[in-house]
């Protein structure tokens, strides 16, 4: 797509061109990192002029921030659960499984690696990553826990704290480390299901209302 053809259909030309720049930059930053990527490369990948980049972004740092935020939003599901009915266990399983499978995606792991290896922009990128990823996910979990607490299905007096703890159960899963050297095992449905089930059972045991919820199963290592 050329610079002149932007915006013929769908979004306005300036918005479409800005998205084209962000997409091209995101690909290059993921492939080469911040330092090795130049605006000339971005212009060439986007098939536009370098001047067009400066019309949308003040400098490479601003473009990186936009591209990084866009990549986070693409990789992190905007809804961890949709139209999920059933028990508290069913709903938490749906959320936990979606979250763990997202964390295991190579694209998500590469974004986190990009943050850790870019010492120049690490603080700013960590903030962007948190706001686009973990904070967004925790807010969704918190909303669900508030609903479950209001229905007296679970006892969650501090939904935000409990949402952070729930997210930590999956962020701390050893499958995320195993994926670095054994992707087949990390992508095994049985492994994922077993871990999610144990994590959810543990969480429910800590937050269970007096409703006959079953005790947690042993963690599988």
PDB file of C-alpha atoms in Angstrom, residues 1-20:
ATOM      1  CA  UNK A   1       0.000   0.000   0.000  1.00  0.00           C
ATOM      2  CA  UNK A   2       1.475   3.355  -1.002  1.00  0.00           C
ATOM      3  CA  UNK A   3       1.261   6.691   0.783  1.00  0.00           C
ATOM      4  CA  UNK A   4      -1.208   8.052  -1.785  1.00  0.00           C
ATOM      5  CA  UNK A   5      -3.549   5.089  -1.468  1.00  0.00           C
ATOM      6  CA  UNK A   6      -3.984   5.389   2.308  1.00  0.00           C
ATOM      7  CA  UNK A   7      -7.479   5.994   3.567  1.00  0.00           C
ATOM      8  CA  UNK A   8      -9.376   5.327   0.345  1.00  0.00           C
ATOM      9  CA  UNK A   9     -11.550   2.910   2.242  1.00  0.00           C
ATOM     10  CA  UNK A  10     -12.404   2.758   5.911  1.00  0.00           C
ATOM     11  CA  UNK A  11     -10.556   5.121   8.222  1.00  0.00           C
ATOM     12  CA  UNK A  12      -9.433   8.695   7.336  1.00  0.00           C
ATOM     13  CA  UNK A  13      -6.153   9.097   5.424  1.00  0.00           C
ATOM     14  CA  UNK A  14      -4.143  10.504   8.352  1.00  0.00           C
ATOM     15  CA  UNK A  15      -5.346   7.782  10.723  1.00  0.00           C
ATOM     16  CA  UNK A  16      -4.710   5.043   8.159  1.00  0.00           C
ATOM     17  CA  UNK A  17      -1.242   6.362   7.399  1.00  0.00           C
ATOM     18  CA  UNK A  18      -0.412   6.581  11.090  1.00  0.00           C
ATOM     19  CA  UNK A  19      -1.489   2.966  11.541  1.00  0.00           C
ATOM     20  CA  UNK A  20       0.631   1.886   8.574  1.00  0.00           C
TER      21      UNK A  20
END
